[in-house]
């Protein structure tokens, strides 16, 4: 029970990796305010997990979403110890076809909500000596083909995470990035749409398998949410079976 007495906000917490994170955080003893656009999935997970998890249906693209989410977490559980910026929506496209709509989809679902939530949760995180965990991607680090807008948003998230680590470290707030590789519906779709890229991505994984959300990815995120990682900030951690080695 590494997260007893901790309160977490998890974005995109009703689907994919986020669903596994919400479940794992509750199992680790946390109380979780999880948000998503997917109302049905969110409500069913809320019923499954009971009073330790509260679902808020909201579109993170709305500028007022961040303050609404912070206020809902404080109203439900009284404090914010952990902010997990996991949500993302993006559409692959060759760089020559990246247009405003393509950029807006990913920046409005990932980068901007990440920045805004970090800003509005800053004071509560300072009180709690809290931890921010942002999600980026090996696709950004490697510059994968067809991932121009996604790579831009994800690398921007890594940039502000390092700035937060430097600016807010003296106040006791940590900020780290996780780059996962896990089997989700989106990854299944990508594997079918881009079979050669998917085969290559798996071929460079020394552990020779794609990660499982609950047993491979969630334990790493729980670690960064917990006091066990209290001397780690400003880092990007690959939870990808070793496909990319950060230097
Ligand atoms: N799955 C992987 O292997 C992989 C690899 C690299 C990076 N990532 C990153 O990990 C994170 C989770 O990925 P995933 O595969 O679980 O994605 P996913 O698409 O399966 O789930 C994303 C969740 O975010 C929600 N969401 C999207 N836009 C939203 C919005 N505007 N408002 C509220 N909720 C919104 C979706 O409804 C969904 O529940 C993402 O940041 C992704 O970029 C995943």
Short mmCIF file of C-alpha atoms and ligand atoms in Angstrom, two decimals:
data_model
loop_
_atom_site.label_atom_id
_atom_site.label_comp_id
_atom_site.label_asym_id
_atom_site.label_seq_id
_atom_site.Cartn_x
_atom_site.Cartn_y
_atom_site.Cartn_z
CA UNK A 1 0.00 0.00 0.00
CA UNK A 2 2.57 2.55 -1.20
CA UNK A 3 0.01 5.33 -1.73
CA UNK A 4 -1.98 5.30 1.53
CA UNK A 5 -3.19 8.83 2.45
CA UNK A 6 -2.33 10.14 -1.02
CA UNK A 7 -4.81 11.81 -3.37
CA UNK A 8 -4.20 11.63 -7.12
CA UNK A 9 -5.65 13.21 -10.23
CA UNK A 10 -5.36 10.97 -13.31
CA UNK A 11 -6.30 12.31 -16.76
CA UNK A 12 -7.54 9.89 -19.39
CA UNK A 13 -8.14 7.62 -16.41
CA UNK A 14 -11.05 5.65 -17.86
CA UNK A 15 -9.34 4.07 -20.88
CA UNK A 16 -6.12 2.39 -21.98
CA UNK A 17 -3.14 2.85 -19.68
CA UNK A 18 -5.06 5.41 -17.59
CA UNK A 19 -7.70 2.84 -16.65
CA UNK A 20 -4.97 0.53 -15.38
CA UNK A 21 -3.37 3.42 -13.47
CA UNK A 22 -6.64 4.40 -11.77
CA UNK A 23 -7.14 0.79 -10.69
CA UNK A 24 -3.53 0.35 -9.54
CA UNK A 25 -3.53 3.62 -7.57
CA UNK A 26 -6.69 2.58 -5.69
CA UNK A 27 -5.17 -0.85 -4.99
CA UNK A 28 -2.06 0.93 -3.66
CA UNK A 29 -4.25 2.83 -1.18
CA UNK A 30 -4.72 6.17 -2.98
CA UNK A 31 -7.89 8.14 -3.48
CA UNK A 32 -8.27 9.06 -7.15
CA UNK A 33 -10.16 11.74 -9.04
CA UNK A 34 -10.00 10.41 -12.60
CA UNK A 35 -11.21 12.33 -15.64
CA UNK A 36 -12.03 11.35 -19.20
CA UNK A 37 -14.27 12.20 -22.15
CA UNK A 38 -15.41 8.61 -22.19
CA UNK A 39 -18.37 8.79 -19.79
CA UNK A 40 -19.59 5.20 -19.97
CA UNK A 41 -16.14 3.73 -19.31
CA UNK A 42 -15.58 6.20 -16.49
CA UNK A 43 -18.85 5.49 -14.73
CA UNK A 44 -18.40 1.72 -14.92
CA UNK A 45 -14.88 1.99 -13.46
CA UNK A 46 -16.16 4.28 -10.72
CA UNK A 47 -18.78 1.65 -9.77
CA UNK A 48 -16.13 -1.07 -9.83
CA UNK A 49 -13.67 0.80 -7.58
CA UNK A 50 -16.05 2.29 -4.99
CA UNK A 51 -15.56 5.43 -2.89
CA UNK A 52 -11.78 5.61 -3.31
CA UNK A 53 -12.27 6.65 -6.95
CA UNK A 54 -14.42 9.49 -8.26
CA UNK A 55 -15.03 10.00 -11.97
CA UNK A 56 -15.41 13.38 -13.65
CA UNK A 57 -16.56 13.50 -17.27
CA UNK A 58 -14.77 16.41 -18.90
CA UNK A 59 -13.10 17.37 -22.16
CA UNK A 60 -9.57 18.47 -21.34
CA UNK A 61 -9.56 20.68 -24.43
CA UNK A 62 -11.81 23.16 -22.59
CA UNK A 63 -9.67 25.95 -21.11
CA UNK A 64 -11.68 25.84 -17.86
CA UNK A 65 -11.20 22.07 -17.46
CA UNK A 66 -8.03 22.31 -15.37
CA UNK A 67 -9.55 24.46 -12.62
CA UNK A 68 -12.72 22.36 -12.61
CA UNK A 69 -10.66 19.19 -12.13
CA UNK A 70 -8.53 20.69 -9.34
CA UNK A 71 -11.64 21.96 -7.53
CA UNK A 72 -13.35 18.55 -7.87
CA UNK A 73 -10.32 16.75 -6.39
CA UNK A 74 -10.08 19.16 -3.47
CA UNK A 75 -13.84 18.94 -2.84
CA UNK A 76 -13.84 15.13 -2.96
CA UNK A 77 -10.66 14.37 -1.02
CA UNK A 78 -9.29 17.64 0.44
CA UNK A 79 -5.75 17.58 -0.99
CA UNK A 80 -3.71 16.78 -4.11
CA UNK A 81 -0.50 14.74 -3.73
CA UNK A 82 -0.12 13.38 -7.24
CA UNK A 83 -0.96 14.71 -10.71
CA UNK A 84 -0.80 12.17 -13.55
CA UNK A 85 -1.13 13.79 -16.99
CA UNK A 86 -1.81 10.70 -19.11
CA UNK A 87 -4.60 11.68 -21.55
CA UNK A 88 -3.84 12.04 -25.23
CA UNK A 89 -5.64 12.00 -28.58
CA UNK A 90 -3.70 12.19 -31.82
CA UNK A 91 -3.82 11.18 -35.47
CA UNK A 92 -0.69 10.03 -37.31
CA UNK A 93 0.11 11.91 -40.52
CA UNK A 94 3.20 12.47 -42.68
CA UNK A 95 4.92 15.76 -41.81
CA UNK A 96 3.91 17.33 -45.13
CA UNK A 97 0.25 16.79 -44.18
CA UNK A 98 0.42 18.08 -40.60
CA UNK A 99 -2.05 20.95 -40.43
CA UNK A 100 -3.63 23.10 -37.72
CA UNK A 101 -6.40 20.59 -37.00
CA UNK A 102 -3.89 17.77 -36.56
CA UNK A 103 -1.75 19.89 -34.23
CA UNK A 104 -4.75 21.18 -32.28
CA UNK A 105 -6.07 17.69 -31.56
CA UNK A 106 -2.90 16.58 -29.81
CA UNK A 107 -1.90 19.90 -28.23
CA UNK A 108 -5.41 20.44 -26.83
CA UNK A 109 -5.70 16.90 -25.41
CA UNK A 110 -2.16 16.52 -24.05
CA UNK A 111 0.24 19.49 -23.93
CA UNK A 112 -2.13 22.31 -22.96
CA UNK A 113 -4.09 20.33 -20.32
CA UNK A 114 -0.78 19.11 -18.88
CA UNK A 115 0.53 22.67 -18.55
CA UNK A 116 -2.75 24.07 -17.22
CA UNK A 117 -3.20 21.30 -14.65
CA UNK A 118 0.38 21.72 -13.47
CA UNK A 119 -0.26 25.44 -13.04
CA UNK A 120 -3.60 25.22 -11.22
CA UNK A 121 -2.48 22.31 -8.99
CA UNK A 122 0.85 23.93 -8.09
CA UNK A 123 -0.26 25.37 -4.75
CA UNK A 124 -1.95 22.16 -3.56
CA UNK A 125 1.05 20.10 -4.70
CA UNK A 126 3.40 22.42 -2.80
CA UNK A 127 1.36 21.93 0.38
CA UNK A 128 1.42 18.14 -0.11
CA UNK A 129 5.09 18.00 -1.26
CA UNK A 130 3.65 16.25 -4.26
CA UNK A 131 4.63 14.50 -7.46
CA UNK A 132 3.77 15.26 -11.09
CA UNK A 133 3.97 12.40 -13.58
CA UNK A 134 3.63 13.37 -17.22
CA UNK A 135 3.37 10.99 -20.15
CA UNK A 136 5.56 11.31 -23.24
CA UNK A 137 6.58 8.81 -25.90
CA UNK A 138 9.43 6.96 -27.51
CA UNK A 139 7.86 8.11 -30.80
CA UNK A 140 8.87 11.66 -29.87
CA UNK A 141 12.35 10.68 -28.73
CA UNK A 142 13.01 8.68 -31.90
CA UNK A 143 11.12 10.97 -34.27
CA UNK A 144 9.01 8.13 -35.64
CA UNK A 145 7.63 8.68 -39.15
CA UNK A 146 4.01 9.93 -39.30
CA UNK A 147 4.20 11.19 -35.70
CA UNK A 148 5.09 14.85 -36.32
CA UNK A 149 2.35 16.53 -34.28
CA UNK A 150 2.43 13.84 -31.59
CA UNK A 151 6.22 14.07 -31.30
CA UNK A 152 5.99 17.86 -31.02
CA UNK A 153 3.41 17.74 -28.21
CA UNK A 154 5.18 14.97 -26.31
CA UNK A 155 8.60 16.64 -26.50
CA UNK A 156 6.98 19.90 -25.38
CA UNK A 157 5.63 18.03 -22.35
CA UNK A 158 9.14 16.77 -21.57
CA UNK A 159 10.39 20.35 -21.82
CA UNK A 160 7.94 21.83 -19.32
CA UNK A 161 8.46 18.88 -16.98
CA UNK A 162 12.16 19.72 -16.71
CA UNK A 163 11.33 23.40 -16.16
CA UNK A 164 8.86 22.48 -13.40
CA UNK A 165 11.49 20.23 -11.78
CA UNK A 166 13.89 23.19 -11.65
CA UNK A 167 11.37 25.92 -10.70
CA UNK A 168 9.31 23.92 -8.19
CA UNK A 169 11.92 21.52 -6.77
CA UNK A 170 12.86 24.04 -4.06
CA UNK A 171 9.19 24.00 -2.99
CA UNK A 172 9.22 20.20 -2.67
CA UNK A 173 7.33 19.37 -5.87
CA UNK A 174 8.81 16.66 -8.09
CA UNK A 175 8.09 16.31 -11.82
CA UNK A 176 9.02 13.33 -13.99
CA UNK A 177 8.08 11.86 -17.36
CA UNK A 178 7.21 8.28 -18.18
CA UNK A 179 7.40 6.89 -21.71
CA UNK A 180 5.48 3.61 -21.76
CA UNK A 181 5.10 0.82 -24.29
CA UNK A 182 1.93 -1.14 -23.58
CA UNK A 183 -0.80 -3.03 -25.35
CA UNK A 184 -3.89 -0.81 -25.67
CA UNK A 185 -6.61 -0.49 -28.31
CA UNK A 186 -4.66 2.42 -29.80
CA UNK A 187 -1.48 0.37 -30.07
CA UNK A 188 -3.47 -2.50 -31.60
CA UNK A 189 -4.84 -0.06 -34.21
CA UNK A 190 -1.37 1.38 -34.87
CA UNK A 191 0.10 -2.14 -35.28
CA UNK A 192 -2.48 -2.88 -37.95
CA UNK A 193 -2.17 0.51 -39.69
CA UNK A 194 1.64 0.56 -39.64
CA UNK A 195 2.71 -3.12 -39.42
CA UNK A 196 6.34 -2.49 -40.42
CA UNK A 197 6.83 0.24 -37.79
CA UNK A 198 5.15 -1.97 -35.16
CA UNK A 199 7.32 -4.98 -36.05
CA UNK A 200 10.43 -2.78 -35.84
CA UNK A 201 9.31 -1.28 -32.49
CA UNK A 202 8.97 -4.74 -30.99
CA UNK A 203 12.17 -6.06 -32.59
CA UNK A 204 14.28 -3.48 -30.72
CA UNK A 205 12.79 -4.37 -27.31
CA UNK A 206 15.40 -6.46 -25.46
CA UNK A 207 12.72 -7.92 -23.17
CA UNK A 208 10.97 -9.13 -26.36
CA UNK A 209 7.39 -8.30 -25.42
CA UNK A 210 4.99 -5.40 -25.32
CA UNK A 211 4.22 -4.19 -21.79
CA UNK A 212 1.20 -5.13 -19.74
CA UNK A 213 -0.57 -2.08 -18.29
CA UNK A 214 -1.20 -3.37 -14.76
CA UNK A 215 1.93 -5.46 -14.22
CA UNK A 216 4.55 -3.56 -16.24
CA UNK A 217 3.50 0.10 -16.51
CA UNK A 218 1.37 0.85 -13.41
CA UNK A 219 4.00 -0.27 -10.83
CA UNK A 220 6.47 2.26 -12.27
CA UNK A 221 3.90 5.06 -12.09
CA UNK A 222 2.98 4.07 -8.52
CA UNK A 223 6.69 4.27 -7.66
CA UNK A 224 6.93 7.84 -9.03
CA UNK A 225 3.78 8.78 -7.12
CA UNK A 226 5.17 7.33 -3.88
CA UNK A 227 7.74 8.60 -1.40
CA UNK A 228 10.08 5.81 -2.56
CA UNK A 229 11.03 8.11 -5.48
CA UNK A 230 11.45 11.21 -3.26
CA UNK A 231 14.97 12.03 -4.57
CA UNK A 232 14.09 11.69 -8.28
CA UNK A 233 12.93 14.68 -10.32
CA UNK A 234 13.29 16.10 -13.81
CA UNK A 235 13.80 12.65 -15.33
CA UNK A 236 12.38 10.83 -18.33
CA UNK A 237 11.96 7.15 -17.56
CA UNK A 238 11.44 4.62 -20.30
CA UNK A 239 9.03 1.87 -19.23
CA UNK A 240 9.35 0.19 -22.59
CA UNK A 241 11.21 -3.08 -22.14
CA UNK A 242 14.49 -1.34 -22.95
CA UNK A 243 13.67 -0.28 -26.51
CA UNK A 244 15.20 3.15 -25.93
CA UNK A 245 18.10 3.76 -23.57
CA UNK A 246 18.20 7.32 -22.19
CA UNK A 247 21.65 8.83 -21.68
N1 LIG B 1 0.25 2.70 -25.29
C1 LIG B 1 1.53 2.91 -25.53
O1 LIG B 1 2.31 1.99 -25.83
C2 LIG B 1 2.08 4.30 -25.44
C3 LIG B 1 3.36 4.54 -25.98
C4 LIG B 1 3.92 5.79 -25.82
C5 LIG B 1 3.24 6.77 -25.12
N2 LIG B 1 2.00 6.51 -24.63
C6 LIG B 1 1.32 7.59 -23.90
O2 LIG B 1 0.69 7.06 -22.74
C7 LIG B 1 -0.54 7.75 -22.49
C8 LIG B 1 -1.70 6.77 -22.47
O3 LIG B 1 -1.75 6.12 -23.72
P1 LIG B 1 -2.87 5.05 -24.09
O4 LIG B 1 -2.24 4.15 -25.07
O5 LIG B 1 -3.47 4.49 -22.87
O6 LIG B 1 -3.93 5.99 -24.84
P2 LIG B 1 -5.48 5.69 -25.08
O7 LIG B 1 -5.83 6.41 -26.33
O8 LIG B 1 -5.75 4.21 -25.02
O9 LIG B 1 -6.21 6.37 -23.83
C9 LIG B 1 -6.21 7.77 -23.69
C10 LIG B 1 -7.34 8.17 -22.76
O10 LIG B 1 -7.40 9.60 -22.74
C11 LIG B 1 -8.75 10.00 -22.94
N3 LIG B 1 -8.78 11.31 -23.60
C12 LIG B 1 -8.32 11.62 -24.84
N4 LIG B 1 -8.56 12.91 -25.12
C13 LIG B 1 -9.21 13.44 -24.03
C14 LIG B 1 -9.75 14.73 -23.72
N5 LIG B 1 -9.68 15.75 -24.61
N6 LIG B 1 -10.33 14.92 -22.52
C15 LIG B 1 -10.41 13.90 -21.63
N7 LIG B 1 -9.93 12.65 -21.88
C16 LIG B 1 -9.34 12.43 -23.06
C17 LIG B 1 -9.36 8.93 -23.83
O11 LIG B 1 -10.78 8.91 -23.75
C18 LIG B 1 -8.72 7.67 -23.25
O12 LIG B 1 -9.45 7.13 -22.17
C19 LIG B 1 -0.67 8.79 -23.60
O13 LIG B 1 -0.16 10.03 -23.15
C20 LIG B 1 0.22 8.25 -24.71
O14 LIG B 1 0.71 9.25 -25.55
C21 LIG B 1 1.40 5.32 -24.78
#
